[in-house]
Amino acid sequence: MLKLLIEKELRDAFGSTKFVVTFAVSAVLVLLAFFTGAQNYHTQRAQYEAAVAESMRGMEGLTTQEYMMLRPLALLAPEPLAVLVSGVSNDIGRTTEVRGQGMLVAEGSRYSEQPIYAAFRILDLSFIFQVVLALFAILFAFDAISGEKERGTLRLSLANAVPRGTYLLGKYLGAFLAMTLALAVPLLLGCVILQVMDVPLSGADWGRLGLIVIGGMLYLGVVLGLALWVSASTQRSSTAFLVLLVCWIVGVLVWPRASVLLAGRAVEVPSRDAIMAEINRFQRQQFEESLSSLMDIIPRESGEDGPSAEAIEEFQKRQQELADAREAEGSAFRARVQEDRINRLRVQEQWALRAARLSPATTFSLASSTLAGTSLAMKERYQESTLAYQEAFDRYLREKSGSSQGGGIRIMLRSGDEDDEPEELINLQELPAFTTQPVLFGDVMGHALLDFGLLLLFNLISLAGGFVAFLRYDVR
Amino acid sequence: MTTTTTQPLLEAEHLTKRYEDGVLALDNVSFTVSPGQIYAMLGGNGAGKSTAINLFLNFIEPTDGEARIDGIASHRDPLAAKARVAYVSEQVRLYPSFTAIQNVDFFARLAGKTSYTREDYRQALLRVGLQPEAHDKRLKGFSKGMQQKTGIAIAILKDAPAILLDEPTSGLDPKAGREFVRLLQDLRDEGKAILMSTHDLFRAKEVADMVGIMNQGRLVMQRTRDELHGEDLEALYVRYMAGYMEG
Ligand SMILES: Nc1ncnc2c1ncn2[C@@H]1O[C@H](COP(=O)(O)OP(=O)(O)O)[C@@H](O)[C@H]1O
Ligand SMILES: [Mg+2]
């Protein structure tokens, strides 16, 4: 019976112009997303490689006397899945100038460099599912029940020994299967495009992509379930369509933003500028203090030749000690202030995310960006990578030059015969290379599974709602 | 079939329906239809004919009394009751993107009839007067009458002991109407219990074994074919409608 109902739904869908046209359009969009995604990936890759080369070139010609002037760039490499689910990947800074010490600031997000993209955002797979396909699902299913009623086929069907629950389930599964089949073709073709266009995807990447698509289908299932529910709660198709349109606007456009606003109201977080000002104040004060203490120990001239070599050495040592102490104190302060801010941010973020997940559209978008590695965690991942790199770089510096890049007064000891020694260049090959921590499949799976569970729950809720409504539906 | 002639297949017993808005659409109506019998329910618009049929199909719940099919009260065990009855509604439109064969095939299998062949479907469609060249055409281009015929074929294919017809002739032209009457007579001869609502006095008189006249939810007159013999049904109809108004 269920099989028969599903078969009928499929035949009905594929025979209807409305369905064929909407899904031809979605097929084009999906293919476009894959194609432009693959293209973007290669463009970004080229840009990235050029930037890496440029950064190396900028450091060429430095001599071993000039370790302190090394400013390697930690560049965020483009990731293949990020072009399909851009998430925050275009919003976060991708370039970090790394010093041995001090705060690192990532700059140069893609949107800041190509604001035109920021103005229109990116048409990626996640967007197509979340916005376009959801709308098409609504278009496809808003009259699922009322349409049958208007044709008289609902009466005719239910004049048989067909339980209403079975009938509704048949509608739901049939519509779901029709959408899945209609989307399978462009999605598979999209994968072929990725292959043909040489986008390097590992086995785990394919797995993540597969899960993103499954998440998308789960989300469309929710939309279909909701459409059936509304369709079974209204007597007229036009009313059902209006109600669903409002649901779509609220769920896709309004609610995610509203939840961020609400969380912003609920948890206060000092601005970044305020924090920077506080840190600057502290550092200025610290610097003044250390300067005066340096003045006390600065070696006085002991004869015509200036301070003795021992005195200078002593001074250098002392100065390094002071610098180290200051650095330790400073970084402790920075850490404290920043940690406080980050904690508040986390709380705020968590509330925003929790609230936003009440909309299935957001749940899907979060799941897909988590899987693609472009969720908010991407920024942290990059930050942690740059911090790890900073440590490696600092170690390298200390090893090579014997001191860090902390601030301070540097006294260059120049002996008369310096010109005789050939200047040795820094071997940039030895400079540690920057790599971003990879997205760990297990990690993202854990998070995504939670969202998948939530999407499943939404499916069940919408089905149950539809069932209750349909039991009371006037089929005449 | 053993005791089918004595046991009525369709029974309305004190059937009463008051809609949520207070309209009393059916007021204590009782009648029976036995196998091999055609019952014509006559009445103007709003008389309560569709309400009675919908009660048999459990599309609505009775306020009082019950509608039984083969002894099963529809509102108690709707699935069992509906398994025993075929239904033709007024203005069937079916699935426009399916062919006539695909439509009848879907509904036949929905009714649990899985052993039909394509040839059986063709036979059924021919029997209701749908020309062979239309059998494999999509219903999109079908006239009202052709769709109605397809709907009747669906009811025949269900092969249930009872048939409910709600103004089945409304979409048919006179020729098709005449063919339909013959078809009904065949079905009766096969032993089906047929309940048909109509406001077509002429056809009612032609085929009905029993005629009931409904007015404002009440069954105001009920006569067998023999009792009607020689009487002018039209005059009776007008008289009963008027009489009811007075009373
Ligand atoms: N869903 C409903 N809600 C309220 N009143 C209804 C409803 N359906 C029918 N009626 C009323 O019940 C009465 C009988 O209707 P119906 O059974 O359709 O008559 P018929 O089929 O004989 O034309 C009419 O007065 C009609 O307006
Ligand atoms: Mg009616």
CSV table of N, CA, C and O in Angstrom, one decimal, chain A residues 1 3-5 7-9 11-12 15-17 148 150-164 167 473-476, chain B residues 19 54 57-60 79 82-83 85 87-98 102 105-107 109-111 138 140 154 158:
chain,number,residue,atom,x,y,z
A,1,MET,N,0.8,-1.2,0.0
A,1,MET,CA,0.0,0.0,0.0
A,1,MET,C,0.9,1.3,0.0
A,1,MET,O,0.7,2.1,-0.8
A,3,LYS,N,4.0,1.4,-0.7
A,3,LYS,CA,4.8,1.4,-1.9
A,3,LYS,C,4.0,2.0,-3.1
A,3,LYS,O,4.5,2.8,-3.9
A,4,LEU,N,2.7,1.6,-3.1
A,4,LEU,CA,1.9,2.0,-4.2
A,4,LEU,C,1.7,3.6,-4.2
A,4,LEU,O,1.8,4.3,-5.2
A,5,LEU,N,1.5,4.1,-2.9
A,5,LEU,CA,1.3,5.5,-2.7
A,5,LEU,C,2.6,6.3,-3.1
A,5,LEU,O,2.5,7.3,-3.8
A,7,GLU,N,4.9,5.2,-5.2
A,7,GLU,CA,5.1,5.1,-6.7
A,7,GLU,C,4.2,6.2,-7.3
A,7,GLU,O,4.7,6.9,-8.3
A,8,LYS,N,3.0,6.3,-6.9
A,8,LYS,CA,2.1,7.3,-7.5
A,8,LYS,C,2.6,8.7,-7.3
A,8,LYS,O,2.5,9.5,-8.3
A,9,GLU,N,3.1,9.0,-6.1
A,9,GLU,CA,3.7,10.3,-5.9
A,9,GLU,C,4.8,10.6,-6.9
A,9,GLU,O,4.9,11.7,-7.4
A,11,ARG,N,5.4,9.2,-9.8
A,11,ARG,CA,4.9,9.4,-11.2
A,11,ARG,C,4.2,10.7,-11.4
A,11,ARG,O,4.4,11.4,-12.4
A,12,ASP,N,3.4,11.1,-10.3
A,12,ASP,CA,2.7,12.3,-10.4
A,12,ASP,C,3.7,13.5,-10.5
A,12,ASP,O,3.5,14.4,-11.3
A,15,GLY,N,5.6,13.7,-13.7
A,15,GLY,CA,4.7,14.0,-14.9
A,15,GLY,C,4.2,15.4,-14.8
A,15,GLY,O,3.6,15.9,-15.8
A,16,SER,N,4.5,16.1,-13.7
A,16,SER,CA,4.0,17.5,-13.6
A,16,SER,C,5.0,18.5,-14.1
A,16,SER,O,6.2,18.4,-13.8
A,17,THR,N,4.5,19.5,-14.9
A,17,THR,CA,5.4,20.5,-15.4
A,17,THR,C,6.1,21.3,-14.3
A,17,THR,O,7.2,21.6,-14.4
A,148,GLU,N,-5.0,17.5,-4.0
A,148,GLU,CA,-5.8,16.2,-4.2
A,148,GLU,C,-7.3,16.4,-3.9
A,148,GLU,O,-8.1,15.8,-4.5
A,150,GLU,N,-8.9,19.2,-4.2
A,150,GLU,CA,-9.6,19.9,-5.3
A,150,GLU,C,-9.8,19.1,-6.5
A,150,GLU,O,-10.8,19.3,-7.2
A,151,ARG,N,-9.0,18.1,-6.8
A,151,ARG,CA,-9.2,17.2,-7.9
A,151,ARG,C,-10.2,16.1,-7.6
A,151,ARG,O,-10.7,15.4,-8.5
A,152,GLY,N,-10.5,16.0,-6.3
A,152,GLY,CA,-11.5,14.9,-5.9
A,152,GLY,C,-10.8,13.6,-5.7
A,152,GLY,O,-11.5,12.6,-5.3
A,153,THR,N,-9.5,13.5,-5.9
A,153,THR,CA,-8.8,12.3,-5.8
A,153,THR,C,-8.5,11.9,-4.3
A,153,THR,O,-8.3,10.7,-4.0
A,154,LEU,N,-8.6,12.9,-3.4
A,154,LEU,CA,-8.4,12.6,-2.0
A,154,LEU,C,-9.6,11.8,-1.5
A,154,LEU,O,-9.5,10.7,-0.9
A,155,ARG,N,-10.8,12.2,-1.9
A,155,ARG,CA,-12.1,11.5,-1.5
A,155,ARG,C,-12.0,10.1,-2.1
A,155,ARG,O,-12.3,9.1,-1.4
A,156,LEU,N,-11.7,10.1,-3.3
A,156,LEU,CA,-11.7,8.8,-4.0
A,156,LEU,C,-10.7,7.8,-3.4
A,156,LEU,O,-10.9,6.6,-3.3
A,157,SER,N,-9.5,8.3,-3.0
A,157,SER,CA,-8.5,7.5,-2.4
A,157,SER,C,-8.9,7.0,-1.1
A,157,SER,O,-8.8,5.8,-0.7
A,158,LEU,N,-9.5,7.9,-0.3
A,158,LEU,CA,-9.8,7.6,1.1
A,158,LEU,C,-11.2,6.9,1.2
A,158,LEU,O,-11.6,6.5,2.3
A,159,ALA,N,-11.8,6.7,0.0
A,159,ALA,CA,-13.0,5.8,0.0
A,159,ALA,C,-12.6,4.4,0.1
A,159,ALA,O,-13.4,3.5,0.1
A,160,ASN,N,-11.3,4.1,0.0
A,160,ASN,CA,-10.8,2.8,0.1
A,160,ASN,C,-10.3,2.5,1.6
A,160,ASN,O,-10.2,3.5,2.4
A,161,ALA,N,-9.9,1.3,1.8
A,161,ALA,CA,-9.4,1.0,3.1
A,161,ALA,C,-8.0,1.4,3.3
A,161,ALA,O,-7.1,0.7,3.6
A,162,VAL,N,-7.8,2.8,3.2
A,162,VAL,CA,-6.5,3.3,3.3
A,162,VAL,C,-6.4,4.2,4.6
A,162,VAL,O,-7.1,5.1,4.8
A,163,PRO,N,-5.6,3.8,5.6
A,163,PRO,CA,-5.4,4.6,6.8
A,163,PRO,C,-4.8,5.9,6.4
A,163,PRO,O,-4.0,6.0,5.6
A,164,ARG,N,-5.3,7.0,7.1
A,164,ARG,CA,-4.9,8.3,6.8
A,164,ARG,C,-3.4,8.5,7.0
A,164,ARG,O,-2.7,9.2,6.3
A,167,TYR,N,-1.5,7.2,4.2
A,167,TYR,CA,-1.7,8.1,3.0
A,167,TYR,C,-0.7,9.2,3.1
A,167,TYR,O,0.0,9.6,2.2
A,473,TYR,N,-8.7,16.4,9.0
A,473,TYR,CA,-8.9,17.1,7.8
A,473,TYR,C,-10.2,16.7,7.1
A,473,TYR,O,-10.6,15.5,7.1
A,474,ASP,N,-10.9,17.7,6.6
A,474,ASP,CA,-12.1,17.5,5.9
A,474,ASP,C,-11.8,17.2,4.5
A,474,ASP,O,-11.4,18.0,3.7
A,475,VAL,N,-12.0,15.9,4.2
A,475,VAL,CA,-11.5,15.4,2.9
A,475,VAL,C,-12.5,15.6,1.8
A,475,VAL,O,-12.2,15.5,0.6
A,476,ARG,N,-13.7,16.1,2.1
A,476,ARG,CA,-14.8,16.2,1.1
A,476,ARG,C,-14.5,17.3,0.0
A,476,ARG,O,-14.0,18.3,0.4
B,19,TYR,N,-24.0,19.8,11.5
B,19,TYR,CA,-22.6,20.3,11.3
B,19,TYR,C,-22.2,21.3,12.4
B,19,TYR,O,-23.1,21.8,13.2
B,54,ASN,N,-21.5,10.7,2.5
B,54,ASN,CA,-20.3,11.0,3.3
B,54,ASN,C,-20.2,10.2,4.6
B,54,ASN,O,-19.2,9.9,5.1
B,57,LEU,N,-19.1,6.8,4.2
B,57,LEU,CA,-17.7,6.7,3.9
B,57,LEU,C,-16.9,7.2,5.1
B,57,LEU,O,-15.6,7.2,5.0
B,58,ASN,N,-17.6,7.5,6.2
B,58,ASN,CA,-16.9,8.1,7.4
B,58,ASN,C,-16.1,9.3,7.1
B,58,ASN,O,-15.1,9.6,7.8
B,59,PHE,N,-16.4,10.0,6.0
B,59,PHE,CA,-15.7,11.3,5.8
B,59,PHE,C,-16.2,12.3,6.9
B,59,PHE,O,-15.5,13.3,7.2
B,60,ILE,N,-17.3,12.1,7.4
B,60,ILE,CA,-17.8,12.9,8.6
B,60,ILE,C,-18.4,11.9,9.6
B,60,ILE,O,-18.8,10.8,9.2
B,79,LEU,N,-12.2,1.4,8.0
B,79,LEU,CA,-11.4,0.7,7.0
B,79,LEU,C,-12.2,-0.5,6.5
B,79,LEU,O,-12.3,-0.8,5.3
B,82,LYS,N,-15.2,0.6,4.4
B,82,LYS,CA,-14.8,1.1,3.1
B,82,LYS,C,-14.3,0.1,2.1
B,82,LYS,O,-14.3,0.3,0.9
B,83,ALA,N,-13.8,-1.0,2.7
B,83,ALA,CA,-13.3,-2.1,1.9
B,83,ALA,C,-14.5,-2.7,1.1
B,83,ALA,O,-14.3,-3.4,0.1
B,85,VAL,N,-17.2,-1.1,-0.2
B,85,VAL,CA,-18.0,-0.2,-1.0
B,85,VAL,C,-17.1,0.5,-2.0
B,85,VAL,O,-16.0,0.9,-1.8
B,87,TYR,N,-17.1,3.9,-4.8
B,87,TYR,CA,-17.6,5.2,-4.7
B,87,TYR,C,-17.4,6.0,-5.9
B,87,TYR,O,-16.3,6.0,-6.5
B,88,VAL,N,-18.4,6.7,-6.4
B,88,VAL,CA,-18.3,7.6,-7.5
B,88,VAL,C,-18.8,8.9,-7.0
B,88,VAL,O,-19.9,9.1,-6.6
B,89,SER,N,-17.9,9.9,-7.0
B,89,SER,CA,-18.3,11.2,-6.6
B,89,SER,C,-18.7,12.1,-7.8
B,89,SER,O,-18.4,11.7,-8.9
B,90,GLU,N,-19.3,13.2,-7.5
B,90,GLU,CA,-19.6,14.1,-8.6
B,90,GLU,C,-18.4,14.8,-9.0
B,90,GLU,O,-17.5,15.1,-8.2
B,91,GLN,N,-18.3,15.0,-10.3
B,91,GLN,CA,-17.1,15.8,-10.9
B,91,GLN,C,-15.8,15.2,-10.4
B,91,GLN,O,-15.0,15.9,-9.8
B,92,VAL,N,-15.5,14.0,-10.8
B,92,VAL,CA,-14.2,13.4,-10.6
B,92,VAL,C,-13.2,14.1,-11.6
B,92,VAL,O,-13.6,14.3,-12.7
B,93,ARG,N,-12.0,14.4,-11.1
B,93,ARG,CA,-11.1,15.0,-12.0
B,93,ARG,C,-9.8,14.1,-12.1
B,93,ARG,O,-9.0,14.3,-13.1
B,94,LEU,N,-9.6,13.3,-11.1
B,94,LEU,CA,-8.4,12.3,-11.2
B,94,LEU,C,-7.1,13.0,-11.4
B,94,LEU,O,-6.9,14.2,-11.3
B,95,TYR,N,-6.1,12.2,-11.8
B,95,TYR,CA,-4.7,12.7,-12.0
B,95,TYR,C,-4.5,13.1,-13.4
B,95,TYR,O,-4.4,12.3,-14.3
B,96,PRO,N,-4.3,14.4,-13.7
B,96,PRO,CA,-4.3,14.9,-15.0
B,96,PRO,C,-3.0,14.4,-15.8
B,96,PRO,O,-3.0,14.3,-17.0
B,97,SER,N,-1.9,14.1,-15.0
B,97,SER,CA,-0.7,13.7,-15.7
B,97,SER,C,-0.7,12.2,-16.0
B,97,SER,O,0.3,11.7,-16.6
B,98,PHE,N,-1.7,11.4,-15.5
B,98,PHE,CA,-1.7,10.0,-15.7
B,98,PHE,C,-2.6,9.7,-16.9
B,98,PHE,O,-3.6,10.4,-17.1
B,102,GLN,N,-3.5,4.3,-16.4
B,102,GLN,CA,-2.7,4.6,-15.1
B,102,GLN,C,-3.6,5.0,-14.0
B,102,GLN,O,-3.4,4.6,-12.8
B,105,ASP,N,-5.5,1.9,-12.9
B,105,ASP,CA,-4.6,1.0,-12.3
B,105,ASP,C,-4.3,1.4,-10.8
B,105,ASP,O,-4.3,0.6,-9.9
B,106,PHE,N,-4.0,2.7,-10.6
B,106,PHE,CA,-3.7,3.2,-9.3
B,106,PHE,C,-4.8,2.9,-8.3
B,106,PHE,O,-4.6,2.3,-7.3
B,107,PHE,N,-6.0,3.3,-8.7
B,107,PHE,CA,-7.1,3.1,-7.8
B,107,PHE,C,-7.5,1.7,-7.6
B,107,PHE,O,-7.9,1.3,-6.5
B,109,ARG,N,-5.4,-0.8,-7.5
B,109,ARG,CA,-4.5,-1.4,-6.6
B,109,ARG,C,-4.6,-0.8,-5.2
B,109,ARG,O,-4.4,-1.5,-4.2
B,110,LEU,N,-5.1,0.4,-5.1
B,110,LEU,CA,-5.4,1.0,-3.8
B,110,LEU,C,-6.5,0.3,-3.2
B,110,LEU,O,-6.6,0.2,-1.9
B,111,ALA,N,-7.4,-0.2,-4.0
B,111,ALA,CA,-8.6,-1.0,-3.5
B,111,ALA,C,-8.2,-2.4,-3.2
B,111,ALA,O,-9.0,-3.2,-2.8
B,138,ARG,N,-3.3,11.0,-21.6
B,138,ARG,CA,-3.4,11.6,-20.3
B,138,ARG,C,-4.7,12.3,-20.0
B,138,ARG,O,-5.3,12.8,-21.0
B,140,LYS,N,-5.4,15.0,-18.9
B,140,LYS,CA,-5.3,16.4,-19.0
B,140,LYS,C,-6.3,16.9,-20.1
B,140,LYS,O,-7.0,17.9,-19.8
B,154,ILE,N,-13.4,3.0,-12.4
B,154,ILE,CA,-12.6,2.7,-11.1
B,154,ILE,C,-13.6,2.0,-10.1
B,154,ILE,O,-13.2,1.1,-9.5
B,158,LYS,N,-13.2,-1.9,-8.6
B,158,LYS,CA,-13.1,-2.2,-7.1
B,158,LYS,C,-13.9,-3.5,-6.8
B,158,LYS,O,-13.6,-4.2,-5.9
